[in-house]
Every structure is written in structure tokens, then in C-alpha cells.
Amino acid sequence: MDSLSDTLKKLKITAVDRTEDSLEGCLDCLLQALAQNNTETSEKIQASGILQLFASLLTPQSSCKAKVANIIAEVAKNEFMRIPCVDAGLISPLVQLLNSKDQEVLLQTGRALGNICYDSHSLQAQLINMGVIPTLVKLLGIHCQNAALTEMCLVAFGNLAELESSKEQFASTNIAEELVKLFKKQIEHDKREMIFEVLAPLAENDAIKLQLVEAGLVECLLEIVQQKVDSDKEDDITELKTGSDLMVLLLLGDESMQKLFEGGKGSVFQRVLSWIPSNNHQLQLAGALAIANFARNDGNCIHMVDNGIVEKLMDLLDRHVEDGNVTVQHAALSALRNLAIPVINKAKMLSAGVTETVLKFLKSEMPPVQFKLLGTLRMLIDAQAEAAEQLGKNVKLVERLVEWCEAKDHAGVMGESNRLLSALIRHSKSKDVIKTIVQSGGIKHLVTMATSEHVIMQNEALVALALIAALELGTAEKDLESAKLVQILHRLLADERSAPEIKYNSMVLICALMGSESLHKEVQDLAFLDVVSKLRSHENKSVAQQASLTEQRLTVES
């Protein structure tokens, strides 16, 4: 064999002369050199300036285009060669070659493009703009018998599907149909894994979710679950997890979810229900997450509660109380929280004993579980006075809430604890509940909540504080004083950015505080009259009216 330098020189001459035989010979020598030492050969190719000549050898008429594409694929395995390939203008002629009928040309072209654009979002985006997605999907359909070409397409899809800009193009092709067709034929684990790696990012798009459901992917996934559920082989366990996770992902789209629910009669929905009592943690998790996804509209929630889903979820939670699986606990609580949203479900779920089951997790140290537990209880007691009173008198619960109100590392848990504390008062309107919260040290947290950056939380706190002032002012007086409630109310009223409902409820609260001598004195000292009289001309009618009433009250009692 000639030395590499000689080959490169010769190649330069023959590339111009187009002496086919010598050209083929030079390209074979290059491929051989790359096989022996890819990095060193690539460096020499770059130094020789030969890359610039390759573009002219990639035309549809060229007899050596497959070999040239193969050489480009090999050199582009090296990161330092990718930009030189782009600078040599190789992307455009390679993209053109994807329209070839020759399977070897297609394979090498696909490899070359894949290696040049590997790990570069900007180059991948350029390919998408050049329309490679519809071309590749078509190729997958035509050459599905060719394992190497199929694999090349899947690798390309896996890379391109990560980009948001690709989703719309994919959705306009029949990718869902092609992938499901391919999936059904695959027996080997590795090949299925490759298809899964394309399906997962694609299934994040709602339009594609629906296409995948319509193409029958769900039936394939259910079959996998059935086949693998009792296996302890690592590959099977992986496939069970991937398959059931993908199933849950398909349910995140509203249309795909409704299609599979089929009014609660769907075979898919029924099958998912059967996962919940299973002994397999992965299936229990997927089942609970699927129910949480089905429970995203009131009609579905009402149907599921009427058909006994709550009892199944409670049984599942009971199995995970002691040293349970945290992800299963979190998923089952998520499902219960969603099911508790429709008004009609609350009383049914309360009488089924959901609160008792949920309270078993009060001792959990896991923030995600704490967060869902709080959300579930808050949904359940909404406008349910009796349940709110019962829970609000539960000293253990209230003490835990007060503790979680200080969970500074977990804003979600802290926020939900505050909201539940306020909800217990607002929905029960019970003196006993207020006393329990005062004794457990909860007042200061409600006062802090009134300064939240979220208007909805500020409002909930002010309404709860107004009820405390109206029903149990004597009991709460000292705590309200030390939490500096009056100063906070003054700040809220003086702040132009405060929402109208915040101003309104702050004034209602001021009036209620007048019953306490010490708080009344604080109100007088802070010259509230000035702030309130300005609000009489507020554009919001309710605020303006409340300002007049508050001004009268302050004037009479000054």
C-alpha cells in the first residue's frame, strides 16, 4: 500500500481528473488507514485539505459516493473533525443523498450526518430545517427489512427528537405508525430499547401522544408488561419499567388520556386498575400515576370514585405505611388528591376513610410525600365543615403542620402547611380548631402567610385571621401582637401594589381587632385613618365601601 501521504496526493489529482479506478483505489486505501488508526489518519486528511474536494464527489452521479460518505462518517467520529466537515460544505450534498435508492449510500450518508452533527444542537437544528425528518421517516418505511438502515434511522431520530423544534415536523409524518410497526416485530431487547429511546422524547408532544395511541402502542406496552411482570431478569425488569413509564407518559395528553379512558369502560383503563393490587412495585407505581393522570377532569374523577378506585388506592397505601416505597406513596397520594377535587367526591371519600389512611403518613420524613399528603387533606376539607373541624382538633396533625410551616428548605411543603392551617379555620369556623392552632403556636405562621408573594395565600391567611379575631380574639391576642399583625396590615394597606381583595380583607381584619385593648392601641398609634381615608376613592367599589365603614369605625373608637 502507498504511504498515506502519497495516497492523499494521488487522491487530490484523481478527484479532479475523475479517473474512476484510481479514485476507487485511493478511497479504499483511506478506509483501510482509518480502520488501522482513525485519529492519526483523520489528522492527516484534515491537514491535506482533501475534505474540500469531497463535496464534489458526493453528487448523485458519482460512482464512489458511498465510499466518500463512509470516509466522512469515519473521520467525523473524532470531535476535532466535525467543524472542518461543516466548513468544507459537506452537509448539504449529504442531505441530498438521503433521496438515493441505493441502501449502502443511504447507510453511509446517515452515519456521516449523524457523526458530524453528534452532540451539536445547532447542527441538528440545521438538519431539521433542511427537512431531513420526513425523508428519514420515509426511509424507515421503505427499508424496514434492512437492519443496519433501520438502526441508522433510529439513532438519528433519537438525537433529533431531543430538540423541541423537531416535534412539529415529526407530528406531520407517520412516524408513530412506523415505530409501532417496527416495535411489534422486534424480539431482541436491545432493538426494543433503541425504539423506546426514540418514543420517550417524541411522546412528550401531545399531538404525537395521540398518534401513538391511535397506532396501537398502548396494546404493545400492555403486552410487554404482561410478559415481563414475573421475570427477575435484569433486561425484563428494565423493559417493564420503560414500558409502564411510557404508558404513563401517554396519559399526560388530554386527548390521548380521554381516548384510553373511554368513559371508564376502556380495556386499557381496566388493565391499569389491575396493576394497583399487584405485588410489583413498578406496576403499583405506574398504576397509581396512571389513575392520577386519568383523574384530570371531573367526569373521570366522579366515575372512578363511584367505581371503587378509592378503596384500591387506600389498600395500596396501607401496604406501604411501614418502610414503604416512597415513589408509590407519592403516586397514590397524588391520585387521591386529584380524585378529591370535584365537590361531589369529597363527602364520599371522607366517609370511605381516606383521611385516616392519609394521616398514617404524618410521620413521613420525605418532602414529596409530605407535600402530597397536605394537598390531599386540603382538597378533602374544602367546604366540608365537619371534616375540617375533626382534623383541626387533631393535635398531632396541627403540631406537625406548625413544624412543617418552618420547612425553609422545602418551599412546597411550607406553603401547603400554611394553606392547610388556614383552610382548617376557614372551613370549620370552629372555636375549638382556633384554640388548638393557638396552643400549637400556629398563629405566627398565619400572620407571616399574609405577607406571601402569592395573592391567593395572602387572602387565605387574612380570611383565617379575621375568623380568629371574630371568634377567639382573647385567646389569640398575645400571639397576634407578638407576630406584629397590626404593622403588617398597615403595610399592606399603604402598599399600592396590594391587590384589591388584600386591601378589603385587611380592613375587615382591622375592624375585628378593635375588640382587643392592646391591638386597638396599636391601630391608633399607627395613624391608620390616613391610609384608610385615601382608599375611599379606590376604583374597586368593595374596597371603597369597606374604607368608608372602616374610617367610621376608627373615628368612633378613637
XYZ file of C-alpha atoms in Angstrom:
558
model
C 0.000 0.000 0.000
C 1.234 3.512 -0.785
C 2.079 5.628 2.218
C -0.839 7.729 3.414
C 0.685 10.995 2.192
C 1.109 9.539 -1.304
C -2.482 8.316 -1.281
C -3.750 11.770 -0.301
C -1.692 13.441 -3.029
C -2.916 10.947 -5.582
C -6.474 11.406 -4.397
C -6.232 15.162 -4.942
C -5.203 14.616 -8.557
C -7.695 11.838 -9.336
C -10.554 13.756 -7.644
C -10.005 16.468 -10.223
C -9.356 14.120 -13.166
C -12.107 11.712 -12.103
C -10.123 8.632 -13.109
C -12.651 6.220 -11.621
C -10.360 3.224 -10.966
C -7.557 5.143 -9.315
C -10.152 7.142 -7.353
C -11.759 3.934 -6.008
C -8.278 2.578 -5.146
C -7.306 5.735 -3.227
C -10.601 5.723 -1.291
C -10.103 2.040 -0.366
C -6.604 2.865 0.921
C -8.007 5.710 3.007
C -10.694 3.487 4.522
C -8.049 0.899 5.356
C -5.841 3.539 7.011
C -8.821 4.832 9.019
C -9.576 1.285 10.183
C -5.991 0.928 11.428
C -5.571 4.339 13.091
C -8.576 6.590 12.860
C -7.272 9.621 14.787
C -3.872 9.911 13.097
C -5.357 9.318 9.617
C -8.080 11.920 10.292
C -5.465 14.488 11.297
C -3.571 13.890 8.037
C -6.774 14.116 5.993
C -7.556 17.458 7.628
C -4.033 18.795 7.024
C -4.095 17.735 3.360
C -7.133 19.928 2.526
C -8.795 16.929 0.834
C -12.109 17.461 2.697
C -12.930 20.405 0.402
C -12.820 18.043 -2.600
C -15.255 15.564 -1.073
C -18.309 17.759 -1.692
C -17.818 17.303 -5.470
C -17.609 13.506 -5.020
C -20.958 13.333 -3.209
C -23.130 14.088 -6.240
C -25.892 11.609 -7.160
C -23.974 10.846 -10.386
C -20.708 9.948 -8.599
C -19.964 6.209 -8.555
C -17.893 6.473 -5.356
C -20.356 8.472 -3.208
C -20.946 5.576 -0.761
C -17.196 5.254 -0.056
C -16.753 9.020 0.341
C -19.713 9.140 2.757
C -18.167 6.200 4.635
C -14.827 8.066 4.960
C -16.662 11.179 6.217
C -18.564 9.019 8.741
C -15.268 7.569 9.991
C -13.376 10.869 10.301
C -16.375 12.567 11.977
C -16.104 10.089 14.846
C -13.377 12.491 16.039
C -14.735 15.632 17.628
C -11.950 17.811 16.105
C -13.056 16.797 12.584
C -16.712 17.818 12.851
C -16.383 21.570 12.312
C -13.892 21.079 9.387
C -16.521 18.793 7.758
C -19.117 21.552 8.134
C -16.684 24.199 6.851
C -15.928 22.005 3.841
C -19.630 22.290 2.895
C -20.366 18.565 3.246
C -23.762 18.766 4.995
C -25.825 19.944 2.035
C -24.618 17.302 -0.501
C -25.017 14.576 2.169
C -28.619 15.643 2.846
C -29.294 15.453 -0.923
C -28.021 11.865 -0.959
C -30.739 10.816 1.506
C -33.010 10.691 -1.559
C -30.887 7.897 -3.060
C -32.382 4.447 -3.749
C -29.055 2.714 -3.002
C -29.147 1.216 0.508
C -25.362 1.374 1.025
C -25.314 5.059 0.041
C -28.187 5.740 2.455
C -26.483 3.908 5.284
C -23.124 5.670 4.945
C -24.798 9.059 4.366
C -26.895 8.644 7.502
C -23.814 7.662 9.509
C -21.842 10.639 8.160
C -24.578 13.150 9.016
C -25.129 11.559 12.420
C -21.437 11.723 13.331
C -20.916 15.285 12.067
C -23.952 16.577 13.999
C -23.405 14.422 17.099
C -23.887 16.449 20.279
C -24.431 19.734 18.409
C -27.919 21.165 18.818
C -27.256 23.928 16.311
C -26.176 21.476 13.572
C -29.084 19.162 14.367
C -31.449 22.139 14.124
C -29.901 22.909 10.726
C -30.690 19.344 9.570
C -34.265 19.731 10.780
C -34.597 22.976 8.797
C -33.275 21.162 5.721
C -36.189 18.722 6.029
C -34.360 15.508 6.951
C -37.098 14.281 9.289
C -39.795 13.480 6.678
C -37.064 11.962 4.459
C -35.794 9.668 7.216
C -39.313 8.606 8.234
C -39.992 7.660 4.622
C -36.716 5.677 4.515
C -37.678 3.785 7.650
C -40.929 2.733 5.992
C -39.289 1.667 2.726
C -36.239 -0.121 4.152
C -37.667 -1.647 7.330
C -36.206 -5.044 6.292
C -32.668 -3.611 6.348
C -31.486 -3.872 9.971
C -28.493 -1.541 9.553
C -30.563 1.177 7.863
C -33.324 0.834 10.431
C -30.782 1.264 13.218
C -29.291 4.315 11.485
C -32.754 5.930 11.277
C -33.473 5.162 14.942
C -30.185 6.678 16.109
C -30.940 9.795 14.032
C -34.483 10.043 15.439
C -33.158 9.612 18.978
C -30.809 12.572 18.524
C -33.247 14.833 16.674
C -36.238 14.104 18.913
C -34.475 15.766 21.834
C -34.921 19.131 20.079
C -38.209 20.924 20.622
C -38.154 22.222 17.031
C -38.297 18.645 15.713
C -41.591 17.699 17.367
C -43.816 19.581 14.935
C -42.066 18.037 11.918
C -42.310 14.563 13.431
C -46.008 15.128 14.138
C -46.631 15.869 10.442
C -45.186 12.467 9.387
C -46.396 8.932 10.026
C -43.538 8.291 12.493
C -45.939 6.891 15.130
C -47.267 4.255 12.734
C -43.767 3.289 11.526
C -42.302 2.993 15.025
C -45.197 0.927 16.349
C -44.989 -1.349 13.297
C -41.271 -1.787 13.907
C -41.786 -2.295 17.642
C -44.262 -5.131 17.076
C -41.683 -7.019 15.016
C -38.815 -6.683 17.481
C -37.981 -9.561 19.759
C -34.481 -8.511 20.821
C -34.211 -6.419 23.960
C -31.510 -4.084 22.554
C -33.586 -3.210 19.486
C -36.650 -2.515 21.619
C -34.539 -0.311 23.873
C -33.493 1.706 20.810
C -37.109 2.236 19.817
C -38.017 3.178 23.405
C -35.278 5.816 23.336
C -36.997 7.458 20.366
C -40.529 7.017 21.686
C -39.897 8.661 25.074
C -38.879 12.142 23.809
C -41.476 12.012 20.999
C -44.245 11.111 23.444
C -43.699 14.420 25.243
C -45.607 16.069 22.389
C -49.412 15.940 22.748
C -50.123 15.510 19.029
C -47.651 12.610 18.800
C -49.041 11.072 22.017
C -52.414 10.789 20.327
C -50.866 9.384 17.125
C -49.011 6.737 19.148
C -52.204 5.759 20.953
C -54.062 5.528 17.644
C -51.220 3.462 16.138
C -51.688 0.856 18.884
C -48.610 1.487 21.029
C -50.563 1.038 24.248
C -51.553 -2.520 23.359
C -47.858 -3.318 22.717
C -46.874 -1.839 26.068
C -49.575 -3.762 27.929
C -48.361 -6.944 26.322
C -44.785 -6.246 27.433
C -45.977 -5.641 30.975
C -47.863 -8.923 30.959
C -44.858 -10.841 29.609
C -42.247 -9.323 31.919
C -44.091 -8.822 35.191
C -42.971 -12.041 36.864
C -39.441 -12.144 35.455
C -36.403 -11.352 37.584
C -34.045 -10.988 34.601
C -32.447 -7.549 34.524
C -33.394 -6.867 30.878
C -37.015 -7.770 31.571
C -37.169 -5.589 34.681
C -35.762 -2.661 32.646
C -38.288 -3.232 29.883
C -41.169 -3.445 32.339
C -40.126 -0.117 33.849
C -39.598 1.580 30.472
C -42.882 0.216 29.102
C -45.008 1.209 32.111
C -43.326 4.648 32.373
C -44.058 5.292 28.700
C -47.656 4.253 29.243
C -47.994 6.878 31.996
C -46.383 9.481 29.720
C -49.009 8.806 27.009
C -51.712 9.581 29.575
C -50.353 13.077 30.156
C -52.008 14.327 26.967
C -55.654 15.287 27.459
C -56.872 13.777 24.187
C -54.819 10.598 24.431
C -55.892 10.164 28.062
C -59.617 10.542 27.242
C -59.294 8.174 24.311
C -57.878 5.474 26.591
C -60.358 6.169 29.404
C -63.341 5.546 27.112
C -65.798 6.610 29.779
C -64.175 4.234 32.268
C -65.074 1.242 30.097
C -61.763 1.172 28.176
C -59.811 -2.067 28.307
C -56.645 -0.031 28.881
C -58.148 1.713 31.898
C -59.335 -1.646 33.257
C -55.889 -3.180 32.800
C -54.212 -0.279 34.576
C -56.602 -0.759 37.501
C -55.375 -4.315 37.850
C -51.804 -3.057 38.354
C -52.654 -1.387 41.660
C -53.175 -4.566 43.740
C -50.128 -6.183 42.033
C -47.108 -7.206 44.123
C -44.718 -5.488 41.733
C -43.671 -2.012 42.987
C -43.054 -0.728 39.461
C -46.586 -1.699 38.400
C -48.135 -0.287 41.577
C -46.327 2.979 40.858
C -47.365 3.081 37.198
C -50.947 2.160 38.125
C -51.226 4.935 40.712
C -49.634 7.502 38.370
C -51.980 6.422 35.579
C -55.003 6.913 37.872
C -53.654 10.368 38.842
C -53.490 11.189 35.110
C -56.967 9.821 34.356
C -58.179 11.974 37.267
C -57.526 15.209 35.418
C -61.154 16.041 34.742
C -64.208 15.982 36.966
C -66.192 13.458 34.923
C -63.435 10.854 35.124
C -62.924 11.513 38.852
C -66.599 11.066 39.662
C -66.787 7.851 37.634
C -63.679 6.400 39.297
C -64.797 7.214 42.839
C -68.209 5.654 42.139
C -66.481 2.530 40.901
C -64.340 1.823 43.944
C -60.948 3.187 42.940
C -60.529 4.947 46.305
C -60.595 1.671 48.231
C -57.942 0.215 45.906
C -55.663 3.211 46.476
C -56.214 3.081 50.251
C -55.290 -0.622 50.285
C -52.169 0.213 48.287
C -51.176 2.944 50.738
C -51.785 0.617 53.691
C -49.257 -1.791 52.184
C -46.660 0.988 52.158
C -47.057 2.569 55.597
C -44.112 0.873 57.282
C -40.807 1.403 55.392
C -42.874 1.710 52.255
C -41.823 2.655 48.766
C -41.716 6.477 48.708
C -42.483 6.776 44.986
C -45.579 4.569 45.396
C -46.741 6.589 48.418
C -46.286 9.821 46.474
C -48.132 8.494 43.397
C -51.086 7.067 45.367
C -51.472 10.320 47.328
C -51.327 12.287 44.049
C -54.164 10.147 42.703
C -56.281 10.671 45.844
C -55.646 14.414 45.762
C -56.858 14.671 42.157
C -59.891 12.483 42.850
C -60.858 14.775 45.751
C -61.177 17.878 43.559
C -64.850 17.502 42.406
C -67.202 18.675 45.171
C -69.384 15.565 44.875
C -66.420 13.270 45.630
C -65.321 14.886 48.892
C -68.038 13.504 51.175
C -67.802 10.052 49.550
C -64.051 9.934 50.061
C -64.336 11.202 53.632
C -66.863 8.526 54.521
C -64.640 5.901 52.885
C -61.986 6.814 55.485
C -59.436 8.498 53.241
C -58.304 10.985 55.907
C -57.486 8.157 58.342
C -55.366 6.433 55.684
C -53.605 9.652 54.702
C -52.840 10.586 58.326
C -50.816 7.362 58.713
C -48.122 9.128 56.671
C -47.830 12.120 59.021
C -44.586 10.676 60.358
C -43.012 10.601 56.870
C -39.726 12.489 56.566
C -39.921 12.634 52.760
C -40.877 16.125 51.442
C -42.600 14.807 48.260
C -44.866 12.589 50.400
C -45.479 15.387 52.913
C -46.405 17.736 50.058
C -48.993 15.375 48.536
C -50.399 14.417 51.944
C -51.058 18.095 52.727
C -52.599 18.732 49.307
C -54.901 15.720 49.655
C -56.179 16.815 53.079
C -56.670 20.385 51.861
C -58.747 19.185 48.890
C -60.826 16.867 51.098
C -61.877 19.509 53.664
C -62.764 22.191 51.112
C -66.266 23.344 52.196
C -66.566 20.240 54.437
C -67.098 21.862 57.852
C -67.361 18.665 59.885
C -64.208 17.122 58.412
C -62.312 20.411 58.813
C -63.334 20.585 62.471
C -62.375 16.981 63.128
C -58.927 17.440 61.573
C -58.439 20.884 63.117
C -58.907 19.440 66.614
C -56.332 16.709 65.890
C -53.421 17.998 67.992
C -50.857 15.664 66.390
C -51.768 16.901 62.909
C -51.770 20.583 63.886
C -48.404 20.273 65.666
C -46.911 18.585 62.588
C -48.324 21.364 60.372
C -46.743 24.035 62.562
C -43.433 22.161 62.341
C -43.684 21.950 58.531
C -44.548 25.666 58.329
C -40.875 26.166 59.175
C -39.524 23.778 56.496
C -37.495 26.518 54.824
C -35.621 24.002 52.650
C -38.889 22.811 51.115
C -40.963 25.763 49.930
C -43.732 23.489 48.629
C -44.229 21.732 51.978
C -44.034 25.048 53.826
C -46.643 26.645 51.537
C -49.041 23.685 51.693
C -48.776 23.505 55.529
C -49.700 27.160 55.822
C -52.584 26.746 53.418
C -53.953 23.712 55.276
C -53.664 25.522 58.610
C -55.687 28.400 57.196
C -58.171 26.023 55.492
C -58.897 24.222 58.794
C -60.073 27.548 60.258
C -61.855 28.847 57.156
C -63.880 25.695 56.529
C -64.637 24.735 60.144
C -65.267 28.255 61.571
C -64.763 26.434 64.884
C -63.564 27.955 68.164
C -62.060 24.607 69.184
C -59.976 24.461 65.998
C -58.717 28.010 66.578
C -57.782 27.149 70.184
C -55.861 24.064 69.014
C -53.961 26.142 66.460
C -53.191 28.895 69.010
C -51.950 26.338 71.565
C -49.733 24.678 68.947
C -48.108 28.010 68.015
C -49.700 28.319 64.576
C -50.775 31.979 64.695
C -47.381 33.471 63.799
C -47.307 31.348 60.630
C -50.719 32.625 59.503
C -49.529 36.187 60.056
C -46.366 35.508 58.019
C -48.541 33.895 55.333
C -50.373 37.232 54.958
C -47.109 38.630 53.547
C -46.718 35.844 50.952
C -45.842 36.766 47.381
C -48.892 34.770 46.224
C -52.137 36.756 46.451
C -54.209 33.601 46.902
C -52.180 32.641 50.000
C -52.255 36.175 51.402
C -56.003 36.174 51.043
C -56.498 32.764 52.661
C -54.385 33.936 55.621
C -56.326 37.198 56.054
C -59.691 35.414 55.971
C -58.487 32.886 58.576
C -57.096 35.690 60.774
C -60.397 37.603 60.506
C -62.246 34.481 61.737
C -59.780 34.127 64.623
C -60.348 37.800 65.542
C -64.127 37.366 65.336
C -64.380 34.069 67.251
C -61.406 33.803 69.661
C -59.689 37.197 69.888
C -58.939 36.853 73.595
C -57.160 33.522 73.117
C -55.080 34.693 70.143
C -54.429 38.308 71.245
C -50.869 37.841 72.588
C -49.747 35.801 69.565
C -51.205 38.330 67.110
C -49.415 41.088 68.971
C -46.002 39.394 69.032
C -46.342 38.469 65.326
C -46.737 42.226 64.618
C -50.016 41.743 62.743
C -51.071 45.399 63.014
C -47.837 46.692 61.455
C -48.201 44.152 58.627
C -51.786 45.266 57.937
C -50.649 48.890 57.847
C -48.000 47.945 55.289
C -50.489 46.007 53.138
C -52.942 48.919 53.077
C -50.278 51.522 52.320
C -48.703 49.458 49.526
C -50.121 50.486 46.149
C -49.267 47.064 44.710
C -51.574 45.197 47.115
C -54.470 43.526 45.280
C -57.991 44.919 45.922
C -59.073 41.785 47.833
C -55.997 42.102 50.072
C -56.876 45.709 50.912
C -60.517 44.748 51.512
C -59.748 41.832 53.838
C -57.056 43.816 55.688
C -59.667 46.454 56.556
C -62.188 43.812 57.654
C -59.479 42.421 59.929
C -58.604 45.854 61.360
C -62.231 46.326 62.408
C -62.269 42.884 64.045
C -59.089 43.656 66.030
C -60.702 46.681 67.711
C -62.172 44.313 70.315
C -58.726 43.909 71.861
C -57.443 46.765 74.021
C -53.754 46.272 73.221
C -54.282 45.750 69.472
C -56.684 48.700 69.359
C -53.972 50.894 70.881
C -51.513 49.718 68.189
C -54.034 50.644 65.477
C -54.396 54.158 66.949
C -50.635 54.647 67.252
C -50.066 53.808 63.599
C -52.354 56.505 62.137
C -54.471 54.090 60.126
C -57.016 56.819 59.392
C -54.746 58.495 56.832
C -54.222 55.270 54.873
C -57.877 54.211 55.038
C -59.347 57.604 54.045
C -57.245 57.523 50.848
C -58.855 54.198 49.922
C -62.361 55.728 49.937
C -61.786 56.798 46.346
C -60.388 53.402 45.269
C -61.512 52.255 41.792
C -62.756 48.968 43.262
C -66.277 49.552 44.725
C -65.965 46.959 47.506
C -62.636 48.432 48.657
C -64.066 51.983 48.599
C -67.177 50.920 50.617
C -65.109 48.974 53.167
C -62.809 52.006 53.501
C -65.801 54.212 54.438
C -67.013 51.675 57.016
C -63.509 51.237 58.463
C -62.999 55.002 58.642
C -66.274 55.412 60.574
C -65.276 52.626 62.971
C -61.823 54.121 63.538
C -63.284 57.606 64.069
C -65.930 56.399 66.539
C -63.417 54.360 68.535
C -60.536 56.843 68.542
